[in-house]
PDB file of C-alpha atoms in Angstrom:
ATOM      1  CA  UNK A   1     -27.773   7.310 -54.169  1.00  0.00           C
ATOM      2  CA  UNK A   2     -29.625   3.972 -54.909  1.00  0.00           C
ATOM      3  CA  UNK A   3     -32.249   2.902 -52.356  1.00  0.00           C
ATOM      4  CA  UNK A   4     -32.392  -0.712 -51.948  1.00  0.00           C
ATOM      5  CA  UNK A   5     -35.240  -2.990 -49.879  1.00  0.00           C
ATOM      6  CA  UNK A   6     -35.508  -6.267 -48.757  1.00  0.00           C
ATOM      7  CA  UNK A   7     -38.198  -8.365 -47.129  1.00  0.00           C
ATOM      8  CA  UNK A   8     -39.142 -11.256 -44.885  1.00  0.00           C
ATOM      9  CA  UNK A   9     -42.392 -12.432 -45.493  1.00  0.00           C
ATOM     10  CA  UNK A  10     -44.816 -15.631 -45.547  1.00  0.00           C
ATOM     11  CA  UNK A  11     -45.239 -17.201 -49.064  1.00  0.00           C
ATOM     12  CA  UNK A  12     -47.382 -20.507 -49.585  1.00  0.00           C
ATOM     13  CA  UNK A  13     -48.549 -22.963 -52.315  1.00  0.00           C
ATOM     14  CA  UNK A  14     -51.817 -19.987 -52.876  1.00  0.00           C
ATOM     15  CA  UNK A  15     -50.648 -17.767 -55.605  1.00  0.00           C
ATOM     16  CA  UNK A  16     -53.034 -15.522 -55.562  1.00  0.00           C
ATOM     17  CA  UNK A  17     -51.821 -14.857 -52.023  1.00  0.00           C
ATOM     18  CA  UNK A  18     -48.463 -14.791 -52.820  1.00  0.00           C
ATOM     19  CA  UNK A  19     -49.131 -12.258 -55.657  1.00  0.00           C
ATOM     20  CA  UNK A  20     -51.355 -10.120 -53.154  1.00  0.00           C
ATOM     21  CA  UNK A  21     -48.126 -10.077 -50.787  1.00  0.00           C
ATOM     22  CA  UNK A  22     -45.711  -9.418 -53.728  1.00  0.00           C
ATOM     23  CA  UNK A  23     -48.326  -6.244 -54.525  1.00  0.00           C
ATOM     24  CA  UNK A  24     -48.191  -5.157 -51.314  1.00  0.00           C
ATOM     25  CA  UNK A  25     -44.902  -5.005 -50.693  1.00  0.00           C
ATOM     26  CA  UNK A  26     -44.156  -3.279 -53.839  1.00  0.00           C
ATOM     27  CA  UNK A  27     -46.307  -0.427 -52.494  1.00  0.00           C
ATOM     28  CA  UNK A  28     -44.623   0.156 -49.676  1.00  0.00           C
ATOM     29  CA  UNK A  29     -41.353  -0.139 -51.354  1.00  0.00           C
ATOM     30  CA  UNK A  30     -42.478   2.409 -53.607  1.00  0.00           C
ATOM     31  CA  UNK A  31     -44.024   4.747 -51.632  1.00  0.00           C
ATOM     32  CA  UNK A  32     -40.122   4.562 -49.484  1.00  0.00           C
ATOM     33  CA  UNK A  33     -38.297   5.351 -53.138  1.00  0.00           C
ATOM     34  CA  UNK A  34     -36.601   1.804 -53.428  1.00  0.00           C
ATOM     35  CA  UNK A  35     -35.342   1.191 -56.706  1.00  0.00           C
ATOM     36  CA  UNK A  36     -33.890  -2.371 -56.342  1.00  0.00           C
ATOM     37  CA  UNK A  37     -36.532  -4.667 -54.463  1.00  0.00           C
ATOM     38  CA  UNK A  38     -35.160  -8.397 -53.002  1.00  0.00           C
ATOM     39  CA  UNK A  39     -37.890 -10.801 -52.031  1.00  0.00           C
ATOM     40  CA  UNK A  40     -36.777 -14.562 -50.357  1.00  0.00           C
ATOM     41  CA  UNK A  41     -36.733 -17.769 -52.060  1.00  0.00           C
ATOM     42  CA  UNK A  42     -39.374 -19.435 -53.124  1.00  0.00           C
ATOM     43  CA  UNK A  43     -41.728 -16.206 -53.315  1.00  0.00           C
ATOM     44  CA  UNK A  44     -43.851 -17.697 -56.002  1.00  0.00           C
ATOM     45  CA  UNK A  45     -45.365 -20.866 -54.519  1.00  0.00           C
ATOM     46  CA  UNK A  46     -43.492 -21.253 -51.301  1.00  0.00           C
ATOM     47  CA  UNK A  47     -40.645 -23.738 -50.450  1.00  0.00           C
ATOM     48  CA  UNK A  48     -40.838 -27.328 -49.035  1.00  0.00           C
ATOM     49  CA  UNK A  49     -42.710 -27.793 -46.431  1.00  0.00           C
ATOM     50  CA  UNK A  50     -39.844 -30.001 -44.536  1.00  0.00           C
ATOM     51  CA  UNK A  51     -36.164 -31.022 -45.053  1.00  0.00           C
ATOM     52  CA  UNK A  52     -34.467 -34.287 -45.008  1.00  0.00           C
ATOM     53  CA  UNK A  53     -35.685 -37.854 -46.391  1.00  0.00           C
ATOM     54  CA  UNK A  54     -39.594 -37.441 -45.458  1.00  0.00           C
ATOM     55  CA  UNK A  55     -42.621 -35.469 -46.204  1.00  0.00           C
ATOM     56  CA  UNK A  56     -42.432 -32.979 -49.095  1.00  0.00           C
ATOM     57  CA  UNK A  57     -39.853 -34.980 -51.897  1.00  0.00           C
ATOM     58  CA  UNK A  58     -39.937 -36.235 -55.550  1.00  0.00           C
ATOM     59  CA  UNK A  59     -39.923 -39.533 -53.854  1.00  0.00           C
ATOM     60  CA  UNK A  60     -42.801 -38.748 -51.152  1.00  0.00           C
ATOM     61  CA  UNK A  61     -45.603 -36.752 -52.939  1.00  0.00           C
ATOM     62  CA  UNK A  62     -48.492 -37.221 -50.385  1.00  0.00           C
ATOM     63  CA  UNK A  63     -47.409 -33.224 -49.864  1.00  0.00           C
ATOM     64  CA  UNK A  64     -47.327 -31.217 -53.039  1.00  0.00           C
ATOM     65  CA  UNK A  65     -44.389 -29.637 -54.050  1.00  0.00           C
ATOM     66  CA  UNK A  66     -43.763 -25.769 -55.527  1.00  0.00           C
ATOM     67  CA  UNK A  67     -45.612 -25.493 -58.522  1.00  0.00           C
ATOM     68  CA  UNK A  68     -42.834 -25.596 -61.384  1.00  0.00           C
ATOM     69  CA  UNK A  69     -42.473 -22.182 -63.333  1.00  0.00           C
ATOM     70  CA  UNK A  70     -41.104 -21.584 -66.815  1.00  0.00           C
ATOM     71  CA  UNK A  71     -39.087 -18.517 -66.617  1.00  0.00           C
ATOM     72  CA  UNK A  72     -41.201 -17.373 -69.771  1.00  0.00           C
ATOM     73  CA  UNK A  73     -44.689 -18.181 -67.965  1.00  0.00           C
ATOM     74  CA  UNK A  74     -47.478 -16.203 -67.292  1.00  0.00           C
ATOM     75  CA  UNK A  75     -46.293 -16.663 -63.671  1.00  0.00           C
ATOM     76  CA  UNK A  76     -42.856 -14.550 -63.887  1.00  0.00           C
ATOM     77  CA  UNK A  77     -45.249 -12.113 -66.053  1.00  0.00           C
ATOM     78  CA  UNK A  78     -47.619 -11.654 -63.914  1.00  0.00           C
ATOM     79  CA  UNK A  79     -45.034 -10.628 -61.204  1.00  0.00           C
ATOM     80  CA  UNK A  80     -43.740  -8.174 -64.212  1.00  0.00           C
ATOM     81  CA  UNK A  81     -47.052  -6.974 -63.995  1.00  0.00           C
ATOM     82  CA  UNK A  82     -47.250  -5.849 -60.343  1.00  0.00           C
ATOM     83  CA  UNK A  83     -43.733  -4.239 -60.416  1.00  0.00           C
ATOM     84  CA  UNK A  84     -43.807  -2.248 -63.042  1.00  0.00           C
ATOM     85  CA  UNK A  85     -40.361  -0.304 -63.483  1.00  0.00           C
ATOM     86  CA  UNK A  86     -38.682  -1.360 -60.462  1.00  0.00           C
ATOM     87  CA  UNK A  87     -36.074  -3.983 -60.225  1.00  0.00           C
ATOM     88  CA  UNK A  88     -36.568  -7.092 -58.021  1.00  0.00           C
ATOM     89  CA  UNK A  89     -34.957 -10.212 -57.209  1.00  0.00           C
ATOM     90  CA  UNK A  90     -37.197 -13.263 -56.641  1.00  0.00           C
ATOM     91  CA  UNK A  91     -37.164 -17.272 -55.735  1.00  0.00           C
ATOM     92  CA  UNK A  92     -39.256 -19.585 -57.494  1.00  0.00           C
ATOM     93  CA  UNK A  93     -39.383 -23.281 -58.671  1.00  0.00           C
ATOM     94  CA  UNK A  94     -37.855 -23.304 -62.211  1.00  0.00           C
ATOM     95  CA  UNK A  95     -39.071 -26.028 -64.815  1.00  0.00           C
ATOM     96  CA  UNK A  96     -36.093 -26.544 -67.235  1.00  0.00           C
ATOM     97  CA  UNK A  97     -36.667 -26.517 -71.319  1.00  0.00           C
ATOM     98  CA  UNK A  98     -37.352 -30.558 -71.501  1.00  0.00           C
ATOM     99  CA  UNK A  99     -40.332 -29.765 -69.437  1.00  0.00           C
ATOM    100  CA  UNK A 100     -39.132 -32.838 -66.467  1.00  0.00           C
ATOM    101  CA  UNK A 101     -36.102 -31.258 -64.198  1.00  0.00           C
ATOM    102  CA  UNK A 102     -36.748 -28.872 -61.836  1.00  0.00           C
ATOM    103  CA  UNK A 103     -34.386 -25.780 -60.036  1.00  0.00           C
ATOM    104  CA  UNK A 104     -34.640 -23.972 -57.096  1.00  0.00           C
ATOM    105  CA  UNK A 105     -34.104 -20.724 -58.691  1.00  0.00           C
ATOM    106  CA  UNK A 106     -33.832 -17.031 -58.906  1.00  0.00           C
ATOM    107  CA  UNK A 107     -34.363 -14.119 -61.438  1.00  0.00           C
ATOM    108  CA  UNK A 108     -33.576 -10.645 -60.910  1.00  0.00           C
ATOM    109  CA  UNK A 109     -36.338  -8.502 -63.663  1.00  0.00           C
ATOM    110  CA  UNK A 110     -38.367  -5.595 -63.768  1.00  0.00           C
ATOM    111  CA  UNK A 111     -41.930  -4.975 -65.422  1.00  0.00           C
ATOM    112  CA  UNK A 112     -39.701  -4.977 -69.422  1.00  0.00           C
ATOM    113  CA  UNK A 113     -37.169  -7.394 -68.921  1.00  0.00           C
ATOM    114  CA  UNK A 114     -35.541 -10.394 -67.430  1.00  0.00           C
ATOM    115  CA  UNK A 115     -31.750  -9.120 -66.653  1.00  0.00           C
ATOM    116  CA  UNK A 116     -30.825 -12.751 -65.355  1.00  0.00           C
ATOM    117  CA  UNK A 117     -31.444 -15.905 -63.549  1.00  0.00           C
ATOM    118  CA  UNK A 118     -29.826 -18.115 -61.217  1.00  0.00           C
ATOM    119  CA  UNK A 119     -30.701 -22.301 -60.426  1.00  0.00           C
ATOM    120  CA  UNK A 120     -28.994 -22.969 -56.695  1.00  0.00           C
ATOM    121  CA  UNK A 121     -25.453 -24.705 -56.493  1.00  0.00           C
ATOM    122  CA  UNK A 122     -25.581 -25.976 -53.440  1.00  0.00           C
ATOM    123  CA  UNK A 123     -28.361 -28.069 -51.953  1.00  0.00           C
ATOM    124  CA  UNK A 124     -28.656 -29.007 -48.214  1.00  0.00           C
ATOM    125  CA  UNK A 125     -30.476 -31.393 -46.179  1.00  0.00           C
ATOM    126  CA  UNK A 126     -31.902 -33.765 -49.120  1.00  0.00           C
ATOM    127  CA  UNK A 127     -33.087 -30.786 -51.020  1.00  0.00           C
ATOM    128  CA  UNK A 128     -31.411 -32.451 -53.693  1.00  0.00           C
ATOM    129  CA  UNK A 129     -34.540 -35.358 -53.536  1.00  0.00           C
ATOM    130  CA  UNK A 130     -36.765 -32.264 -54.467  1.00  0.00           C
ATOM    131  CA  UNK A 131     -34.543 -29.964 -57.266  1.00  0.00           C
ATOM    132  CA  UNK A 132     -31.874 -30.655 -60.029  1.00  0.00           C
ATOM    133  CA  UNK A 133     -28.703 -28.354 -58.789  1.00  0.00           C
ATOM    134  CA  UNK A 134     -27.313 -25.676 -60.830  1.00  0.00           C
ATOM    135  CA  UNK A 135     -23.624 -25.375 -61.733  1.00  0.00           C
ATOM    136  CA  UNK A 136     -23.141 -21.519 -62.492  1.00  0.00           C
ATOM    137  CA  UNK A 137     -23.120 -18.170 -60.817  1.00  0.00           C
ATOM    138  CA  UNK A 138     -23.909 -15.129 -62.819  1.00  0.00           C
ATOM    139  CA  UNK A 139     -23.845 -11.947 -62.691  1.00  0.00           C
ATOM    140  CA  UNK A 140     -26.139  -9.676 -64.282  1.00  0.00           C
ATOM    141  CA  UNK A 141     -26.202  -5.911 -65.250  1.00  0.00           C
ATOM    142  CA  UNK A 142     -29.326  -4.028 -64.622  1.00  0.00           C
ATOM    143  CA  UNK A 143     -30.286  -0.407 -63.846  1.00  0.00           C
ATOM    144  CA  UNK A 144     -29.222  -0.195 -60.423  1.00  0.00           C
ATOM    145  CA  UNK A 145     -25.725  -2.043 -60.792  1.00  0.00           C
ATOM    146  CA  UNK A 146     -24.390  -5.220 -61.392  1.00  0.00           C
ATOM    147  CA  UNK A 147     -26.635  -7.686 -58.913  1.00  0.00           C
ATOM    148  CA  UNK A 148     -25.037 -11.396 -58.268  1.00  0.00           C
ATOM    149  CA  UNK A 149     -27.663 -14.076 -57.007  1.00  0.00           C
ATOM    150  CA  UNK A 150     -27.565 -16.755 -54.905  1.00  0.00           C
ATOM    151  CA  UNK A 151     -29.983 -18.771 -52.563  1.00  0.00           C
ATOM    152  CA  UNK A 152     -29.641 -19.903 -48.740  1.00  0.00           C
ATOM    153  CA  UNK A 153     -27.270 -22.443 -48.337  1.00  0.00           C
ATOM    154  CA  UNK A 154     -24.991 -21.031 -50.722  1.00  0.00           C
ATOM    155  CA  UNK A 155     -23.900 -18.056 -48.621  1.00  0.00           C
ATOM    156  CA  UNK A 156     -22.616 -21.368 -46.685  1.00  0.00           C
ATOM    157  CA  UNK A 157     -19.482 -21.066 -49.004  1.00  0.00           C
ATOM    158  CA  UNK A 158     -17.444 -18.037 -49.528  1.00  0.00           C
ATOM    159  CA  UNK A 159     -16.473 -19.296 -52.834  1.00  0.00           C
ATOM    160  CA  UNK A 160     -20.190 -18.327 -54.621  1.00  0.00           C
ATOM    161  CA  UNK A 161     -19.761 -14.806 -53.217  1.00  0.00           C
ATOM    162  CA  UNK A 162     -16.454 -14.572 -54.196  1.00  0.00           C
ATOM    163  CA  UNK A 163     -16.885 -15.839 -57.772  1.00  0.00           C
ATOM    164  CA  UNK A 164     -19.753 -13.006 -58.265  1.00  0.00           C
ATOM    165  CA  UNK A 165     -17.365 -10.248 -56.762  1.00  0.00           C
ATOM    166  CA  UNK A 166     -14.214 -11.341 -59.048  1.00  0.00           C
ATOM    167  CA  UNK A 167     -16.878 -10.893 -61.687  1.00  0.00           C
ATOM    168  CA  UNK A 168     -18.197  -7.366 -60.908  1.00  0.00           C
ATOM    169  CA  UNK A 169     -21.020  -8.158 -58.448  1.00  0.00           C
ATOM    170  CA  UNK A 170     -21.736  -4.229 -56.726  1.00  0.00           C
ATOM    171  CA  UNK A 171     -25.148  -5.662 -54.851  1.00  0.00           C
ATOM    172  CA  UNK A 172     -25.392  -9.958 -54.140  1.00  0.00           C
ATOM    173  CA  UNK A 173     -28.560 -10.839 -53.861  1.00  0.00           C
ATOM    174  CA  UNK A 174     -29.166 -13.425 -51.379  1.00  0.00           C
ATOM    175  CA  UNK A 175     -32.385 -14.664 -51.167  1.00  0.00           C
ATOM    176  CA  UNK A 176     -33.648 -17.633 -48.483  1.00  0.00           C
ATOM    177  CA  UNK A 177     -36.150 -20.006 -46.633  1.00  0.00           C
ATOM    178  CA  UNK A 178     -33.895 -20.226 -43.425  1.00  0.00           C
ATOM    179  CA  UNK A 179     -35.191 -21.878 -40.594  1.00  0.00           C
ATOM    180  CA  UNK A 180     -34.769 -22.266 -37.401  1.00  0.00           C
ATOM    181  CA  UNK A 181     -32.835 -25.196 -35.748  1.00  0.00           C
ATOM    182  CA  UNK A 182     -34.773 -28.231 -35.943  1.00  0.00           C
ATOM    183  CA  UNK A 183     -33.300 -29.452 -32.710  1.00  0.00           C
ATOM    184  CA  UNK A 184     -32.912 -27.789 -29.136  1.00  0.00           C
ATOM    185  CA  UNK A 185     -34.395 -24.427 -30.783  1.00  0.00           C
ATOM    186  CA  UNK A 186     -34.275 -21.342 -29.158  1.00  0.00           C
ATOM    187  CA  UNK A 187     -37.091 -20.263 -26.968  1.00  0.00           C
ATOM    188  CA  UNK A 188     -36.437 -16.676 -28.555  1.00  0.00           C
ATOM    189  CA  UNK A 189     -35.692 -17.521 -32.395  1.00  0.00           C
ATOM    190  CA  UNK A 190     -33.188 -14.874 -32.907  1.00  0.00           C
ATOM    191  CA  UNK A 191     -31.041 -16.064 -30.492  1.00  0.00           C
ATOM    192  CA  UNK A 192     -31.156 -19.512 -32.196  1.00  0.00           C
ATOM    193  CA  UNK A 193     -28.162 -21.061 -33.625  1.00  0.00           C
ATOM    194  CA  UNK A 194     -29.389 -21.074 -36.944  1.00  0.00           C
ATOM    195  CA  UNK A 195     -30.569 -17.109 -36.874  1.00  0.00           C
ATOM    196  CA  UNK A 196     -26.580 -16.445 -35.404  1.00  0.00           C
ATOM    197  CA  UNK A 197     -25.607 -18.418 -38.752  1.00  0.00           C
ATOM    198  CA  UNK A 198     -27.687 -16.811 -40.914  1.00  0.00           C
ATOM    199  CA  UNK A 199     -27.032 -13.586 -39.576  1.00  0.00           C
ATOM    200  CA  UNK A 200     -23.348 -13.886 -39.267  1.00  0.00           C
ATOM    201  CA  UNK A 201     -22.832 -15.463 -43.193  1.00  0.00           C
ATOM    202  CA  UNK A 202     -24.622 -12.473 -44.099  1.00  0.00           C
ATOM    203  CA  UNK A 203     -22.305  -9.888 -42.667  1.00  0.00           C
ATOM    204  CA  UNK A 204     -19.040 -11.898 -43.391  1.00  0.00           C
ATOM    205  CA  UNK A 205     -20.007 -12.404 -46.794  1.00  0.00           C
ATOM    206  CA  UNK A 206     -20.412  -8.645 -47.591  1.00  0.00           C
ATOM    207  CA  UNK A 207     -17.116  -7.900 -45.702  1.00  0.00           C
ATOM    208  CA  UNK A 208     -15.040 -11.124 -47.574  1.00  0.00           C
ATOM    209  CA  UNK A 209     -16.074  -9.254 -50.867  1.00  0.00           C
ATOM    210  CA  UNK A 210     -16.800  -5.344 -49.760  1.00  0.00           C
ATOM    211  CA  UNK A 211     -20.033  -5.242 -51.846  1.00  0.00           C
ATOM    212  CA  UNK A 212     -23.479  -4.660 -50.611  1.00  0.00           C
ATOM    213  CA  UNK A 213     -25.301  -8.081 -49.298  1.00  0.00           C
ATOM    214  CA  UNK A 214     -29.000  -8.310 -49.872  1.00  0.00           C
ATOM    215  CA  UNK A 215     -30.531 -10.839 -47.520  1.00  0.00           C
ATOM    216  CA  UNK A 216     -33.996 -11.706 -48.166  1.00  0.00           C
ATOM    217  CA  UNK A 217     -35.942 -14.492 -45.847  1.00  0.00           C
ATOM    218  CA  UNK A 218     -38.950 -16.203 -45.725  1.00  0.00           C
ATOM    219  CA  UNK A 219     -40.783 -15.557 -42.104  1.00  0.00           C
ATOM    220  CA  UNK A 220     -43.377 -17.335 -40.021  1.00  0.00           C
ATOM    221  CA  UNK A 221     -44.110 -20.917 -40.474  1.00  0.00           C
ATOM    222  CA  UNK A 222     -44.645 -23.575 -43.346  1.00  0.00           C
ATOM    223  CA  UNK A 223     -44.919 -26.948 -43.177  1.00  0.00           C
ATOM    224  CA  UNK A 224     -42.458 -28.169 -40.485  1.00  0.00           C
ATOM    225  CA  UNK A 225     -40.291 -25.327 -41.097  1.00  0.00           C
ATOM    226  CA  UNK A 226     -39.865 -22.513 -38.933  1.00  0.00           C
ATOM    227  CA  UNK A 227     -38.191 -19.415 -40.388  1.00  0.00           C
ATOM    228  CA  UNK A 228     -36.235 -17.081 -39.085  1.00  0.00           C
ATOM    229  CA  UNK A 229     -37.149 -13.900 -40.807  1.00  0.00           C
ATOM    230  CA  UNK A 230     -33.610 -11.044 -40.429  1.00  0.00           C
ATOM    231  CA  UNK A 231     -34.046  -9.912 -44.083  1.00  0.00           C
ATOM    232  CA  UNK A 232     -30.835  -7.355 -44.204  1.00  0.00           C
ATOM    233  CA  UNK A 233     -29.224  -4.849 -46.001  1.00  0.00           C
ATOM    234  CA  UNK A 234     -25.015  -5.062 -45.276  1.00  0.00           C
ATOM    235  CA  UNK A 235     -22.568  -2.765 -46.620  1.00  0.00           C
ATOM    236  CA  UNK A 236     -19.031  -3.683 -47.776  1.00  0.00           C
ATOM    237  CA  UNK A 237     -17.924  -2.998 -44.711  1.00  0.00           C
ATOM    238  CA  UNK A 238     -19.896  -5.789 -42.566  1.00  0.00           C
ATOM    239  CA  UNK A 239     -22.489  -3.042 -41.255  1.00  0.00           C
ATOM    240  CA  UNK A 240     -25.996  -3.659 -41.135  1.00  0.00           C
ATOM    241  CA  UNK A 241     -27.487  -0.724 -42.428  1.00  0.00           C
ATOM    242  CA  UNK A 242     -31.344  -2.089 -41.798  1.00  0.00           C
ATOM    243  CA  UNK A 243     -33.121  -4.938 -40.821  1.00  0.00           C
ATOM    244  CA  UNK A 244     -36.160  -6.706 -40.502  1.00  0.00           C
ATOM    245  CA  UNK A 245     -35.243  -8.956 -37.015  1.00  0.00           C
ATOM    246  CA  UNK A 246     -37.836 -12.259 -36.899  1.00  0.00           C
ATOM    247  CA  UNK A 247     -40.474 -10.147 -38.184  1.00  0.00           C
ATOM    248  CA  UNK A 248     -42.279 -10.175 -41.750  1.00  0.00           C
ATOM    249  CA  UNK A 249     -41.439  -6.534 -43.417  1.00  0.00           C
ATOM    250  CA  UNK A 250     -39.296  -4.293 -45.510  1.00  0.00           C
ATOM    251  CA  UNK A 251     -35.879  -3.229 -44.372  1.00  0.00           C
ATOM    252  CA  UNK A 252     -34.762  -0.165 -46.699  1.00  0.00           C
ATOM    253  CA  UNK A 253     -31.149   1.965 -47.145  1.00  0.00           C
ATOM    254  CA  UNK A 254     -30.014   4.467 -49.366  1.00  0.00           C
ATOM    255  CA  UNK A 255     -27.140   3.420 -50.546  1.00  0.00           C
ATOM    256  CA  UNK A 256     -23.715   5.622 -52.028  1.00  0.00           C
ATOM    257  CA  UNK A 257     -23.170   1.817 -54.473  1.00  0.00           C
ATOM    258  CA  UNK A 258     -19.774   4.264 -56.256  1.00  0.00           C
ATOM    259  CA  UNK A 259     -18.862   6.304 -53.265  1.00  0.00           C
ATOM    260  CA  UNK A 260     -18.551   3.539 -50.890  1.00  0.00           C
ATOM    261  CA  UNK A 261     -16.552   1.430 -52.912  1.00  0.00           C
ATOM    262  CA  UNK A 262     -13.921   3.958 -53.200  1.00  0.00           C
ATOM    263  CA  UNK A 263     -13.907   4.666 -49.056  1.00  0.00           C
ATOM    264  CA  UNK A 264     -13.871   0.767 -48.547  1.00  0.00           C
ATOM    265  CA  UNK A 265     -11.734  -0.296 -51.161  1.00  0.00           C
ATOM    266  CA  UNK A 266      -9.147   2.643 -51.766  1.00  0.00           C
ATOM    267  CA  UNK A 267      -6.743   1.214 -48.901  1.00  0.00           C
ATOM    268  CA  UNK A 268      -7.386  -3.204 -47.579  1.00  0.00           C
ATOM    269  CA  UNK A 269      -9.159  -4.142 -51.184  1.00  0.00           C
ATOM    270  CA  UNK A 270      -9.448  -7.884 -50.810  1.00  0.00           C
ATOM    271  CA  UNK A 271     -10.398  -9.017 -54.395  1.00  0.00           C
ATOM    272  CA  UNK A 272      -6.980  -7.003 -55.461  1.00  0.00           C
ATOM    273  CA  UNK A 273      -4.932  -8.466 -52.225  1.00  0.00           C
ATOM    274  CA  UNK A 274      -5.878 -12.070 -52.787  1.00  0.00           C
ATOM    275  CA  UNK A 275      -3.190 -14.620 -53.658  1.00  0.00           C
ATOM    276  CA  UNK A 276      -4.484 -16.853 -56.071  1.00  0.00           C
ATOM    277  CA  UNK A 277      -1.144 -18.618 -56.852  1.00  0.00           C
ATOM    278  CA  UNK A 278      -1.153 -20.398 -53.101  1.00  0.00           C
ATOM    279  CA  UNK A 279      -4.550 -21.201 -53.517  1.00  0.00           C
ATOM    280  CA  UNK A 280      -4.330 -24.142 -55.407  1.00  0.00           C
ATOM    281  CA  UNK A 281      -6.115 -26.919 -53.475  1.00  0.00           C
ATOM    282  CA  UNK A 282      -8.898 -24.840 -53.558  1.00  0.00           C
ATOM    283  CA  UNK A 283     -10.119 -26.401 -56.814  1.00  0.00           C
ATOM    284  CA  UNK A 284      -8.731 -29.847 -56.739  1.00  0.00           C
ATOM    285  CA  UNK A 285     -11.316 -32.348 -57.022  1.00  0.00           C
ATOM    286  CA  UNK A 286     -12.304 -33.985 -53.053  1.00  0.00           C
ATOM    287  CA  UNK A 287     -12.208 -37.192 -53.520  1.00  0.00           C
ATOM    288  CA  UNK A 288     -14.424 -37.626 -49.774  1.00  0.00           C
ATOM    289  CA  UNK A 289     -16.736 -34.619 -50.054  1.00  0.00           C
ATOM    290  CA  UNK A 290     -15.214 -34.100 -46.424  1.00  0.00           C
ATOM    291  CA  UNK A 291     -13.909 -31.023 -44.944  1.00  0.00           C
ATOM    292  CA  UNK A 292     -10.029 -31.297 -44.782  1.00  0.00           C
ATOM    293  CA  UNK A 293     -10.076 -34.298 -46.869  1.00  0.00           C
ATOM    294  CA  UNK A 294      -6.405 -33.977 -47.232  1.00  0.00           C
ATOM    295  CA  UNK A 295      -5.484 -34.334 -43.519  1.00  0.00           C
ATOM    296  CA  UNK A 296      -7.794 -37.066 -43.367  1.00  0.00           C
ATOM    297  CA  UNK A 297      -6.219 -39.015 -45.693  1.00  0.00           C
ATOM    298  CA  UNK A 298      -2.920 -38.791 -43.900  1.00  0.00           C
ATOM    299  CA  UNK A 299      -3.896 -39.430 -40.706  1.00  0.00           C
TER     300      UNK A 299
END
């Protein structure tokens, strides 16, 4: 059995703060066994404080951005301080080698090593006027399994999840700053369209690809941003095993990662059922960035 946790919590541009809540977090994940630990995006100096062509942009900087992290820093080291030997997934703004562009990004590490990091494909909402977008999905082996990464908006598109499962992804790792809707929000956030999104990408994704779906989120309020907090733990079957709902905390399962791949994929096994050869449009080129671009154009 592996145990696995996940949390929803508030991180901020104070890093001393966001270190405390790492800490803590870690405690109580240890003191419940977890062995593989999944904290939202943007854990290390919190995300932007709005979305869209105003307030917190390369191109507006009267509101400071993340503070941009080397991967090699004594940022990412002092997180592989406070964890010690267990394994964690975290979000934080990457600064690339030529010391200018700048990633929304992810690493999955413990307290000795750095098994792997991720910069985010796809980029909603202008977030593109604030990061550089990555281009790859990895997937990396560590001592709980073979963990896949992605952030937020890329659960959006089964193809992310499905290029990490086709690659041996046992546990994706999905870690995000969703918020609520910014228009007609629900009175009660998790029955907010945006929470039912969030929520339902999560469970289809793990059942598209039978592997175990770690959903991390950011919680409580930043900025303009409202989050919507449902950090999750999904099994290849679509269940959720635990979760967090809208508030900050630590969902935990114990997790069979060997044994329930064999129940779930020893009769309907989708990766081996797929049919490639009629999926060829799938990787043309869209010429309109539109949904259905092909009907479109015949209309």
């Amino acid at each position: 059995m592996t145990t696995i946790g996940t949390v929803a919590a508030n991180f901020t541009r104070d890093l001393e703060q966001n270190y405390q809540t790492i800490a803590d977090y870690v405690a109580q994940a240890r003191a419940r066994g977890v062995e593989f630990l999944v904290f939202p995006e943007a854990a290390i100096g919190g995300y932007l404080s709005s979305l869209g062509n105003h307030g917190d942009t390369v191109k507006n900087t009267k509101r400071s951005l993340p503070p941009a992290i080397r991967l090699d820093g004594p940022e990412i080291a002092r997180v592989q301080e406070i964890v010690g030997d267990m394994v964690i997934a975290i979000g934080f703004c990457e600064l690339a080698e030529d010391g200018v562009t700048r990633y929304n990004a992810a690493a999955v590490l413990d307290g000795d090593q750095i098994y792997g990091n991720y910069r985010k494909v796809h980029q909603p909402l202008g977030e593109n006027m604030s990061y550089s977008s990555g281009s790859e999905y990895g997937v990396f082996d560590t001592p709980v399994g073979r963990v896949g990464l992605q952030i937020c908006y890329d659960k959006a598109f089964p193809e992310a999840a499905r290029i990490m499962a086709l690659n041996g992804a046992e546990i994706i790792a999905s870690l995000s700053a969703w918020p609520a809707a910014r228009t007609a929000t629900a009175e009660n956030l998790q029955d907010d369209r945006w929470t039912y999104r969030f929520n339902l990408f999560d469970t289809a994704r793990a059942l598209d690809n039978q592997v175990f779906w770690v959903a991390a989120n950011q919680s409580g309020t930043f900025g303009s941003l409202r989050y919507v907090g449902n950090a999750k733990i999904v099994d290849p079957g679509g269940n959720i095993l635990d979760t967090t709902l809208l508030e900050s905390g630590l969902a935990v399962a114990d997790v069979d990662i060997a044994g329930t791949f064999r129940a779930m994929r020893g009769g309907m096994f989708h990766l081996r059922d797929r049919r490639p050869d009629v999926y060829g449009e799938l990787v043309e080129v869209d010429p309109t960035g539109t949904a259905g671009w092909r009907d479109l154009a015949h209309a």
